[in-house]
Amino acid sequence: MQECLSASEQEYLKTVLLVQQKTGHVTIQALAARMEIKPASVSAMIRRLAQDEDAQGAYVMHTPYQGVTLTRRGEKVAMELLRHQRLLELFLATTLDMSWEQVHDEAEHLAPFISEDLEERIAARLGHPARDQHGDPIPSREGIVDLTDDMPLSALEVGMQAKVVRVPDEDPALLRYLATLGLIPGAWITVEARTPYGDILTVRMGEATHPLAGEVARGVSISAMSRRSAQASLEEQERKHEKFLT
Amino acid sequence: MQECLSASEQEYLKTVLLVQQKTGHVTIQALAARMEIKPASVSAMIRRLAQDEDAQGAYVMHTPYQGVTLTRRGEKVAMELLRHQRLLELFLATTLDMSWEQVHDEAEHLAPFISEDLEERIAARLGHPARDQHGDPIPSREGIVDLTDDMPLSALEVGMQAKVVRVPDEDPALLRYLATLGLIPGAWITVEARTPYGDILTVRMGEATHPLAGEVARGVSISAMSRRSAQASLEEQERKHEKFLT
DNA sequence: TTATAGTATTAGGTGAGCCTAACTTAGAGT
DNA sequence: ACTCTAAGTTAGGCTCACCTAATACTATAA
Ligand SMILES: [Mn+2]
Ligand SMILES: [Mn+2]
Ligand SMILES: [Mn+2]
Ligand SMILES: [Mn+2]
């Protein structure tokens, strides 16, 4: 039952998962680009991960010239690594005050090497968190993550309000920019307008409004549960106020 | 100036340092035994580390069939790795309450992979400690460690008293045993007797006395500065008492 | 002094994980 | 249907870090 893959193999499986989540289709090229490895090498590794040597099942399905899909077994490995990575991110950020972007690289380096016990102790110390500091969900020890409640900010209609639950953590500069806007997990955001051309969303956070590129808006997640019209939101406030008066 | 050796190469250099400190002479065999790697492989690696490819100097000196010595350059790498390892040991032990023996393995695994920045943050968080929890000295960032004040417990004469500063951390069972005796860093110890045959020291810690194998006594370090006759110790107590009365 | 045991080295081989260069395939445009 | 391009694969080669087996050296005991 104990998976014993190399750091490199785990890295590949993780990337398959992330590319799948981001684009819906995993090509050799996409993996190569993301990992900064030549397609020939990726091809070879995927072939290996698609083989079922130990009769325990393969890690990926691969139809040559088509695409790559994770099997449940491969997905578990990927989730496991993501769990390590995100627990480490949060731990380094909270316990050692490392900056967001630094944390990302350090956690990525260390993730394949921490023991299950250290993982568990970090998780316990952090109170078994469900998300890291950018809102990236932390998979359970069983390799499960529930994202049914997440949707992209870009899917919000004009006039709707919702709570930000996740920002993209890949680009440090973007992360810093979003932070200056106050666009961080936990913030409430209202979509004020959407341009017909150029794919720009105007969003309100508190008093300030900001234009947001569609590309960026698609990378930010909001909680579907928190979604409501700005009108409804005002009425809610009203109700609270009344309650307060009585 | 930035050394960029593989985890494996660093591991070899560290082991050369430790074997040197322990036995005074570093053979291929000793390295092989300690690292659980075949002598042929060790031989090859030492040859590489003894070469001066980049004209920056070699990491070790090697006289075939004789022995291996660290150059200052190699020593720095080894010290650097030991610093990582011992800072991690202390950090994991204090921050995450991991047990002594677990900490050792985890720290050894992670040491080659933490960044200089993480090292520095851990050091700062711990208050730039000089020793880890077993009393192993933590080298400075410059790769320097001052051991002039340390001497083996076995060198203590009968009737002498001294403070324990280090216990061997390689064998978890031994570590636990020493802990049950109260033989831990910071403890005061008096040598009561020494058998003429069998190499056994009888030592007193507080009220209790215990026989200690010479092998074990050679592995425990005391502070040379704290060394004094038990008589002197009694007099000191006497003085303190008098001072207290006035 | 020479035989021998123990230690070290060399020669040759393996798998992981990358590379480049050459070839194959799929899909889109003419 | 044919052609061209982009994507994917295969072939062959490299380094690293290990291995085994064969050989060479050293030091000690006869
Ligand atoms: Mn884990
Ligand atoms: Mn993150
Ligand atoms: Mn360092
Ligand atoms: Mn230690």
Coordinates of C-alpha atoms (C1' of nucleotides) and ligand atoms in Angstrom, one line a residue:
Chain A
M1 CA 0.0 0.0 0.0
Q2 CA 3.0 2.3 0.6
E3 CA 3.7 4.2 -2.7
C4 CA 7.4 4.6 -3.2
L5 CA 7.9 6.9 -6.1
S6 CA 10.9 9.2 -6.7
A7 CA 10.6 12.9 -6.1
S8 CA 10.7 13.3 -9.8
E9 CA 7.8 10.9 -10.5
Q10 CA 5.7 12.6 -7.8
E11 CA 6.4 15.9 -9.4
Y12 CA 5.1 14.7 -12.7
L13 CA 1.9 13.4 -11.3
K14 CA 1.3 16.6 -9.4
T15 CA 1.8 18.6 -12.6
V16 CA -0.6 16.4 -14.5
L17 CA -3.2 17.2 -11.8
L18 CA -2.6 20.9 -11.9
V19 CA -2.6 21.1 -15.7
Q20 CA -5.8 19.1 -15.7
Q21 CA -7.4 21.4 -13.3
K22 CA -6.3 24.5 -15.1
T23 CA -6.9 23.6 -18.8
G24 CA -9.1 20.5 -18.7
H25 CA -6.7 18.6 -21.0
V26 CA -3.2 17.4 -20.3
T27 CA -0.8 17.3 -23.2
I28 CA 2.9 16.3 -23.2
Q29 CA 3.7 19.8 -24.4
A30 CA 1.8 21.5 -21.5
L31 CA 3.7 19.3 -19.0
A32 CA 7.0 20.0 -20.6
A33 CA 6.4 23.8 -20.6
R34 CA 5.3 23.8 -17.0
M35 CA 8.1 21.7 -15.7
E36 CA 10.8 23.2 -18.0
I37 CA 11.7 19.8 -19.3
K38 CA 12.0 18.8 -22.9
P39 CA 8.9 17.0 -24.4
A40 CA 11.0 13.9 -25.2
S41 CA 11.8 13.4 -21.5
V42 CA 8.2 14.0 -20.5
S43 CA 7.1 11.4 -23.1
A44 CA 9.5 8.8 -21.6
M45 CA 8.4 9.5 -18.0
I46 CA 4.7 9.3 -18.9
R47 CA 5.2 6.0 -20.6
R48 CA 6.7 4.7 -17.4
L49 CA 3.9 6.0 -15.2
A50 CA 1.4 4.5 -17.6
Q51 CA 2.9 1.1 -17.2
D52 CA 1.5 -1.4 -14.6
E53 CA 4.7 -3.1 -13.5
D54 CA 3.8 -4.2 -10.0
A55 CA 0.3 -5.2 -11.0
Q56 CA -1.0 -2.5 -8.6
G57 CA -2.3 -0.4 -11.4
A58 CA -0.7 2.4 -13.4
Y59 CA -0.5 6.0 -12.3
V60 CA -1.8 7.6 -15.5
M61 CA -3.6 6.6 -18.7
H62 CA -1.9 7.7 -21.9
T63 CA -3.3 7.5 -25.4
P64 CA -0.3 8.4 -27.6
Y65 CA -0.7 11.6 -29.5
Q66 CA -3.9 12.3 -27.5
G67 CA -3.6 13.1 -23.8
V68 CA -2.8 12.0 -20.3
T69 CA -5.3 11.3 -17.5
L70 CA -4.5 10.4 -13.8
T71 CA -5.8 7.1 -12.5
R72 CA -7.1 7.2 -9.0
R73 CA -3.8 5.8 -7.9
G74 CA -1.9 8.5 -9.6
E75 CA -4.3 11.2 -8.3
K76 CA -3.7 10.0 -4.7
V77 CA 0.1 10.4 -5.1
A78 CA -0.4 13.9 -6.6
M79 CA -2.8 14.9 -3.8
E80 CA -0.4 13.5 -1.2
L81 CA 2.4 15.8 -2.6
L82 CA 0.1 18.8 -2.8
R83 CA -0.9 18.2 0.8
H84 CA 2.7 18.2 1.8
Q85 CA 3.4 21.3 -0.2
R86 CA 0.5 23.3 1.0
L87 CA 0.9 22.3 4.7
L88 CA 4.5 23.4 4.4
E89 CA 3.6 26.7 2.7
L90 CA 1.2 27.5 5.5
F91 CA 3.6 26.3 8.2
L92 CA 6.6 28.3 6.9
A93 CA 4.4 31.4 6.4
T94 CA 2.8 31.3 9.8
T95 CA 5.7 29.9 11.9
L96 CA 8.7 31.5 10.3
D97 CA 7.1 34.6 8.7
M98 CA 8.4 33.8 5.2
S99 CA 7.0 35.8 2.4
W100 CA 4.4 34.3 0.1
E101 CA 6.5 33.8 -2.9
Q102 CA 9.5 32.5 -1.0
V103 CA 7.3 30.0 0.8
H104 CA 6.1 28.6 -2.5
D105 CA 9.5 27.7 -3.7
E106 CA 10.8 26.4 -0.4
A107 CA 7.7 24.2 0.1
E108 CA 8.0 22.8 -3.4
H109 CA 11.6 21.8 -2.8
L110 CA 10.9 20.2 0.6
A111 CA 7.5 18.5 -0.1
P112 CA 8.8 15.2 -1.5
F113 CA 11.2 14.7 1.5
I114 CA 9.1 15.2 4.6
S115 CA 7.9 12.1 6.5
E116 CA 4.3 11.2 7.0
D117 CA 4.9 11.9 10.7
L118 CA 6.3 15.4 10.1
E119 CA 3.3 16.1 7.8
E120 CA 0.9 15.0 10.5
R121 CA 2.6 17.1 13.2
I122 CA 2.6 20.1 11.0
A123 CA -1.1 19.6 10.2
A124 CA -1.9 19.2 13.9
R125 CA 0.1 22.3 14.8
L126 CA -1.8 24.3 12.2
G127 CA -5.2 22.9 13.4
H128 CA -5.7 20.6 10.4
P129 CA -6.4 23.5 8.0
A130 CA -8.5 23.1 4.9
R131 CA -6.7 25.7 2.8
D132 CA -3.2 27.3 2.7
Q133 CA -2.6 31.0 2.9
H134 CA -3.6 31.6 -0.8
G135 CA -6.7 29.6 -0.3
D136 CA -5.4 26.6 -2.2
P137 CA -7.2 23.6 -0.7
I138 CA -5.2 21.1 1.3
P139 CA -6.1 17.6 0.3
S140 CA -7.0 15.2 3.2
R141 CA -4.7 12.4 4.1
E142 CA -6.9 10.1 1.9
G143 CA -6.1 12.3 -1.1
I144 CA -9.5 13.9 -1.3
V145 CA -10.3 17.6 -1.8
D146 CA -13.8 19.1 -2.1
L147 CA -14.0 22.0 -4.5
T148 CA -17.7 21.8 -5.3
D149 CA -18.1 25.1 -3.5
D150 CA -15.5 27.0 -5.5
M151 CA -16.1 28.9 -8.7
P152 CA -14.0 31.4 -10.7
L153 CA -14.5 35.1 -10.0
S154 CA -15.0 35.5 -13.7
A155 CA -18.2 33.5 -13.6
L156 CA -19.8 36.1 -11.3
E157 CA -22.5 38.2 -13.0
V158 CA -22.6 42.0 -12.8
G159 CA -24.2 43.1 -9.5
M160 CA -23.3 39.9 -7.7
Q161 CA -21.2 39.8 -4.5
A162 CA -19.2 36.9 -3.1
K163 CA -16.3 36.1 -0.8
V164 CA -12.9 35.5 -2.2
V165 CA -11.5 32.0 -1.2
R166 CA -8.4 31.6 -3.4
V167 CA -5.9 33.6 -5.4
P168 CA -3.4 32.2 -7.8
D169 CA 0.0 31.7 -6.1
E170 CA 2.2 30.9 -9.1
D171 CA 3.3 34.5 -10.0
P172 CA 4.8 36.3 -7.0
A173 CA 4.4 39.7 -8.7
L174 CA 0.7 39.1 -9.4
L175 CA 0.3 38.0 -5.8
R176 CA 1.8 41.2 -4.5
Y177 CA -0.4 43.2 -6.8
L178 CA -3.6 41.5 -5.7
A179 CA -2.6 42.0 -2.1
T180 CA -2.2 45.8 -2.7
L181 CA -5.8 45.8 -4.0
G182 CA -7.0 44.0 -0.9
L183 CA -7.9 41.1 -3.1
I184 CA -7.0 38.3 -0.7
P185 CA -8.8 35.2 0.6
G186 CA -11.6 36.3 2.9
A187 CA -12.3 39.6 1.1
W188 CA -15.8 40.4 -0.1
I189 CA -16.0 41.4 -3.7
T190 CA -18.7 42.9 -5.9
V191 CA -18.7 42.8 -9.7
E192 CA -19.6 46.3 -10.8
A193 CA -19.2 46.1 -14.6
R194 CA -17.9 43.9 -17.4
T195 CA -16.6 45.4 -20.7
P196 CA -18.1 44.0 -23.9
Y197 CA -14.6 44.1 -25.5
G198 CA -11.2 43.5 -24.0
D199 CA -12.4 41.1 -21.3
I200 CA -12.2 43.4 -18.3
L201 CA -14.1 43.1 -15.0
T202 CA -14.6 46.1 -12.8
V203 CA -14.8 45.0 -9.2
R204 CA -15.5 46.7 -5.9
M205 CA -13.8 45.9 -2.6
G206 CA -15.0 48.1 0.2
E207 CA -14.8 51.7 -1.1
A208 CA -12.4 51.2 -4.0
T209 CA -13.1 49.8 -7.4
H210 CA -10.5 48.2 -9.7
P211 CA -10.4 46.9 -13.3
L212 CA -9.4 43.3 -13.5
A213 CA -8.2 41.4 -16.5
G214 CA -10.3 38.4 -17.4
E215 CA -7.2 36.2 -17.2
V216 CA -6.7 37.3 -13.6
A217 CA -10.4 37.0 -12.8
R218 CA -10.4 33.4 -14.0
G219 CA -7.5 32.6 -11.6
V220 CA -9.3 33.9 -8.5
S221 CA -11.9 31.7 -6.9
I222 CA -14.9 32.7 -4.9
S223 CA -17.2 30.7 -2.7
A224 CA -20.3 29.7 -4.6
M225 CA -22.1 29.5 -1.3
S226 CA -21.4 33.1 -0.6
R227 CA -22.7 34.3 -3.9
R228 CA -25.6 36.8 -3.8
S229 CA -26.8 39.9 -5.5
A230 CA -25.6 43.2 -4.2
Q231 CA -29.2 44.1 -3.5
A232 CA -29.6 41.0 -1.3
S233 CA -26.5 42.0 0.5
L234 CA -27.9 45.4 1.3
E235 CA -31.1 43.9 2.6
E236 CA -29.0 41.6 4.8
Q237 CA -27.2 44.5 6.2
E238 CA -30.5 46.2 6.7
R239 CA -31.9 43.2 8.6
K240 CA -28.8 43.1 10.8
H241 CA -29.2 46.7 11.6
E242 CA -32.8 46.3 12.6
K243 CA -32.0 43.4 14.8
F244 CA -29.4 45.5 16.4
L245 CA -31.9 48.2 17.2
T246 CA -34.4 45.9 18.8
Chain B
M1 CA 31.8 31.4 -4.0
Q2 CA 28.5 29.5 -3.9
E3 CA 29.2 25.8 -3.5
C4 CA 26.8 23.7 -5.5
L5 CA 27.4 20.1 -4.6
S6 CA 24.8 17.4 -4.8
A7 CA 23.1 16.1 -1.6
S8 CA 25.2 12.9 -2.0
E9 CA 28.5 14.8 -2.2
Q10 CA 27.7 16.9 0.8
E11 CA 26.8 13.7 2.7
Y12 CA 30.2 12.2 1.9
L13 CA 32.0 15.3 3.1
K14 CA 30.0 15.4 6.3
T15 CA 30.8 11.7 7.0
V16 CA 34.5 12.4 6.5
L17 CA 34.3 15.1 9.1
L18 CA 32.4 12.9 11.6
V19 CA 34.7 9.9 11.1
Q20 CA 37.7 12.1 11.5
Q21 CA 36.4 13.5 14.8
K22 CA 35.5 10.1 16.1
T23 CA 38.5 8.0 15.1
G24 CA 41.2 10.5 14.0
H25 CA 41.8 8.7 10.8
V26 CA 39.5 8.4 7.8
T27 CA 39.6 5.2 5.7
I28 CA 37.5 4.3 2.7
Q29 CA 36.3 1.3 4.7
A30 CA 35.1 3.5 7.6
L31 CA 33.2 5.8 5.3
A32 CA 31.7 2.8 3.5
A33 CA 30.6 1.2 6.7
R34 CA 29.1 4.3 8.1
M35 CA 27.2 5.3 4.9
E36 CA 26.2 1.7 4.1
I37 CA 27.7 2.0 0.6
K38 CA 30.2 -0.4 -1.0
P39 CA 33.9 0.7 -0.7
A40 CA 34.2 0.7 -4.5
S41 CA 31.6 3.5 -4.7
V42 CA 33.2 5.4 -1.9
S43 CA 36.6 5.2 -3.6
A44 CA 35.1 6.6 -6.8
M45 CA 33.4 9.5 -5.0
I46 CA 36.5 10.4 -3.0
R47 CA 38.5 10.5 -6.2
R48 CA 36.0 13.0 -7.6
L49 CA 36.1 15.1 -4.4
A50 CA 39.9 15.1 -4.4
Q51 CA 40.0 16.5 -7.9
D52 CA 40.3 20.2 -8.5
E53 CA 38.1 20.7 -11.6
D54 CA 37.0 24.2 -11.3
A55 CA 40.4 25.5 -10.1
Q56 CA 38.7 26.5 -6.8
G57 CA 40.5 23.8 -4.9
A58 CA 39.6 20.2 -4.1
Y59 CA 37.3 19.2 -1.2
V60 CA 39.5 16.4 0.2
M61 CA 43.1 15.2 0.1
H62 CA 43.5 11.6 -0.7
T63 CA 46.6 9.5 -0.6
P64 CA 45.6 6.2 -2.2
Y65 CA 45.7 3.2 0.2
Q66 CA 46.3 5.7 3.0
G67 CA 43.6 8.0 4.1
V68 CA 41.3 11.0 3.4
T69 CA 41.5 14.5 4.9
L70 CA 39.2 17.4 4.4
T71 CA 40.6 20.6 2.9
R72 CA 39.3 23.8 4.4
R73 CA 36.9 24.0 1.4
G74 CA 35.5 20.5 2.1
E75 CA 35.3 21.2 5.8
K76 CA 33.2 24.3 5.1
V77 CA 30.7 22.2 3.1
A78 CA 30.6 19.6 5.8
M79 CA 30.1 22.2 8.5
E80 CA 27.4 23.9 6.5
L81 CA 25.5 20.6 6.2
L82 CA 25.9 19.8 9.9
R83 CA 24.6 23.3 10.7
H84 CA 21.5 22.6 8.7
Q85 CA 21.1 19.2 10.3
R86 CA 21.5 20.4 13.9
L87 CA 19.4 23.5 13.5
L88 CA 16.7 21.3 12.0
E89 CA 17.0 18.8 14.9
L90 CA 16.5 21.4 17.5
F91 CA 13.7 23.1 15.6
L92 CA 11.8 19.9 15.0
A93 CA 12.3 18.9 18.6
T94 CA 11.3 22.2 20.2
T95 CA 8.7 23.4 17.8
L96 CA 7.0 20.1 16.9
D97 CA 7.8 18.0 19.9
M98 CA 9.3 15.2 17.8
S99 CA 11.2 12.6 19.8
W100 CA 15.0 12.7 19.8
E101 CA 15.6 9.7 17.5
Q102 CA 12.9 10.7 15.1
V103 CA 14.3 14.2 14.8
H104 CA 17.7 12.8 13.9
D105 CA 16.5 10.9 10.8
E106 CA 14.1 13.6 9.7
A107 CA 16.8 16.3 10.0
E108 CA 19.3 14.2 8.1
H109 CA 16.9 13.8 5.2
L110 CA 15.9 17.4 5.0
A111 CA 19.3 19.1 5.7
P112 CA 20.6 19.2 2.1
F113 CA 17.4 20.7 0.8
I114 CA 16.6 23.7 3.0
S115 CA 17.6 27.1 1.6
E116 CA 20.1 29.4 3.3
D117 CA 17.2 31.7 4.1
L118 CA 15.2 29.0 5.8
E119 CA 18.3 28.1 7.8
E120 CA 18.7 31.6 8.9
R121 CA 15.1 32.0 9.9
I122 CA 15.2 28.8 11.9
A123 CA 18.4 29.9 13.6
A124 CA 16.8 33.3 14.4
R125 CA 13.7 31.6 15.8
L126 CA 15.8 29.4 18.0
G127 CA 17.9 32.4 19.2
H128 CA 21.1 31.4 17.3
P129 CA 21.8 28.4 19.5
A130 CA 25.3 27.1 19.9
R131 CA 24.3 23.4 20.4
D132 CA 21.4 21.1 19.5
Q133 CA 19.4 19.2 22.1
H134 CA 22.0 16.5 22.5
G135 CA 24.7 19.1 22.9
D136 CA 26.1 18.6 19.4
P137 CA 27.7 22.0 18.5
I138 CA 26.1 23.9 15.7
P139 CA 28.7 25.3 13.4
S140 CA 28.5 29.1 12.6
R141 CA 27.5 30.2 9.2
E142 CA 31.2 30.6 8.4
G143 CA 31.7 26.9 9.1
I144 CA 33.5 27.2 12.4
V145 CA 32.9 25.4 15.6
D146 CA 34.9 25.8 18.8
L147 CA 35.3 22.5 20.7
T148 CA 38.4 23.5 22.7
D149 CA 36.2 23.5 25.8
D150 CA 34.9 19.9 25.3
M151 CA 36.5 16.7 26.6
P152 CA 35.3 13.1 26.8
L153 CA 33.8 12.0 30.1
S154 CA 36.2 9.1 30.0
A155 CA 39.1 11.5 30.5
L156 CA 37.8 12.6 33.9
E157 CA 39.8 11.4 36.9
V158 CA 38.3 9.7 39.9
G159 CA 36.9 12.3 42.3
M160 CA 36.4 14.9 39.6
Q161 CA 33.2 16.5 38.9
A162 CA 32.0 18.2 35.6
K163 CA 29.0 19.3 33.7
V164 CA 27.8 17.1 30.8
V165 CA 27.6 19.1 27.6
R166 CA 27.0 16.4 24.9
V167 CA 25.6 12.9 24.6
P168 CA 26.0 10.7 21.5
D169 CA 22.9 10.9 19.3
E170 CA 23.5 8.0 16.9
D171 CA 21.8 5.2 18.8
P172 CA 18.3 6.0 19.9
A173 CA 18.2 3.2 22.5
L174 CA 21.4 4.4 24.1
L175 CA 20.0 7.9 24.1
R176 CA 16.9 6.7 25.9
Y177 CA 19.0 4.8 28.4
L178 CA 21.1 7.8 29.2
A179 CA 18.0 9.9 29.7
T180 CA 16.7 7.5 32.2
L181 CA 19.9 7.8 34.2
G182 CA 19.6 11.6 34.1
L183 CA 22.7 11.7 32.0
I184 CA 21.7 14.6 29.7
P185 CA 23.3 17.9 28.7
G186 CA 23.4 20.2 31.7
A187 CA 23.7 17.5 34.3
W188 CA 26.5 17.5 36.8
I189 CA 28.4 14.3 37.1
T190 CA 31.1 12.9 39.5
V191 CA 33.4 10.0 38.7
E192 CA 33.4 7.8 41.8
A193 CA 35.5 4.9 40.7
R194 CA 37.2 3.2 37.7
T195 CA 37.6 -0.5 37.5
P196 CA 41.2 -1.7 36.7
Y197 CA 39.7 -4.4 34.3
G198 CA 36.7 -4.3 32.1
D199 CA 36.8 -0.5 31.5
I200 CA 33.9 0.6 33.7
L201 CA 33.4 4.0 35.2
T202 CA 31.1 4.4 38.2
V203 CA 29.6 7.9 38.1
R204 CA 27.4 9.8 40.5
M205 CA 24.5 12.1 39.4
G206 CA 22.8 13.6 42.3
E207 CA 22.0 10.8 44.8
A208 CA 22.3 7.9 42.4
T209 CA 25.4 6.2 41.1
H210 CA 25.7 4.1 37.9
P211 CA 28.2 2.0 36.2
L212 CA 29.1 3.2 32.7
A213 CA 30.9 1.3 30.0
G214 CA 34.1 3.0 28.8
E215 CA 32.7 2.9 25.2
V216 CA 29.8 5.0 26.4
A217 CA 31.9 7.3 28.6
R218 CA 34.1 8.1 25.6
G219 CA 31.0 9.2 23.7
V220 CA 29.8 11.6 26.3
S221 CA 31.4 15.1 26.5
I222 CA 31.9 17.3 29.5
S223 CA 32.9 20.9 29.7
A224 CA 36.6 21.2 30.5
M225 CA 35.9 24.5 32.1
S226 CA 33.5 23.0 34.6
R227 CA 36.0 20.3 35.6
R228 CA 37.0 20.3 39.3
S229 CA 37.6 17.9 42.2
A230 CA 34.6 16.9 44.2
Q231 CA 36.3 18.4 47.2
A232 CA 36.5 21.8 45.4
S233 CA 32.9 21.4 44.6
L234 CA 32.0 20.9 48.3
E235 CA 34.0 23.9 49.2
E236 CA 32.1 25.9 46.6
Q237 CA 28.8 24.9 48.1
E238 CA 30.1 25.8 51.5
R239 CA 31.0 29.3 50.3
K240 CA 27.7 29.8 48.7
H241 CA 26.0 28.7 51.9
E242 CA 28.0 31.1 53.9
K243 CA 27.3 33.9 51.5
F244 CA 23.6 33.1 51.8
L245 CA 23.8 33.3 55.6
T246 CA 25.3 36.8 55.7
Chain C
dT1 C1' 61.6 -13.0 3.5
dT2 C1' 57.5 -14.4 1.8
dA3 C1' 52.7 -15.9 2.2
dT4 C1' 48.3 -14.2 3.3
dA5 C1' 44.5 -11.5 5.0
dG6 C1' 42.5 -7.3 4.8
dT7 C1' 41.9 -3.0 2.4
dA8 C1' 41.7 -0.2 -1.7
dT9 C1' 41.3 0.5 -6.5
dT10 C1' 39.9 -0.5 -11.2
dA11 C1' 37.0 -2.2 -14.8
dG12 C1' 32.7 -2.8 -16.3
dG13 C1' 27.6 -2.5 -15.7
dT14 C1' 22.8 -0.7 -14.2
dG15 C1' 18.9 2.5 -13.7
dA16 C1' 17.1 7.2 -13.2
dG17 C1' 16.5 11.3 -15.3
dC18 C1' 17.7 14.4 -18.2
dC19 C1' 19.4 15.9 -23.3
dT20 C1' 19.5 16.4 -28.8
dA21 C1' 18.4 14.9 -33.3
dA22 C1' 15.7 12.3 -36.3
dC23 C1' 11.4 10.4 -37.3
dT24 C1' 6.1 9.7 -37.0
dT25 C1' 1.5 11.2 -36.5
dA26 C1' -2.7 14.1 -36.3
dG27 C1' -5.1 17.7 -37.7
dA28 C1' -5.9 22.0 -40.2
dG29 C1' -5.8 24.7 -44.6
dT30 C1' -5.7 24.5 -49.5
Chain D
dA1 C1' -7.2 14.2 -51.3
dC2 C1' -2.9 16.5 -50.3
dT3 C1' 0.3 19.2 -47.8
dC4 C1' 2.3 21.3 -44.1
dT5 C1' 3.0 22.2 -39.4
dA6 C1' 2.9 21.4 -34.7
dA7 C1' 2.9 17.9 -31.4
dG8 C1' 4.5 13.5 -30.0
dT9 C1' 7.6 9.6 -30.2
dT10 C1' 11.9 7.0 -30.8
dA11 C1' 16.8 6.4 -30.9
dG12 C1' 20.9 7.3 -29.0
dG13 C1' 23.9 9.7 -25.6
dC14 C1' 25.1 11.9 -21.2
dT15 C1' 26.0 12.2 -16.0
dC16 C1' 25.2 10.7 -11.4
dA17 C1' 25.4 7.4 -8.0
dC18 C1' 25.2 3.2 -7.0
dC19 C1' 26.6 -2.0 -7.9
dT20 C1' 29.8 -6.7 -8.5
dA21 C1' 33.9 -8.9 -9.7
dA22 C1' 38.6 -8.8 -10.6
dT23 C1' 42.9 -6.8 -9.5
dA24 C1' 46.5 -4.3 -6.8
dC25 C1' 48.5 -2.9 -2.7
dT26 C1' 49.9 -3.0 2.4
dA27 C1' 51.0 -4.8 6.6
dT28 C1' 51.3 -8.5 9.4
dA29 C1' 52.4 -13.4 10.8
dA30 C1' 55.0 -17.5 9.7
Ligands
MN1 MN 2.1 12.5 3.2
MN2 MN -0.4 28.1 -2.2
MN3 MN 23.4 26.8 5.0
MN4 MN 22.2 15.9 17.5

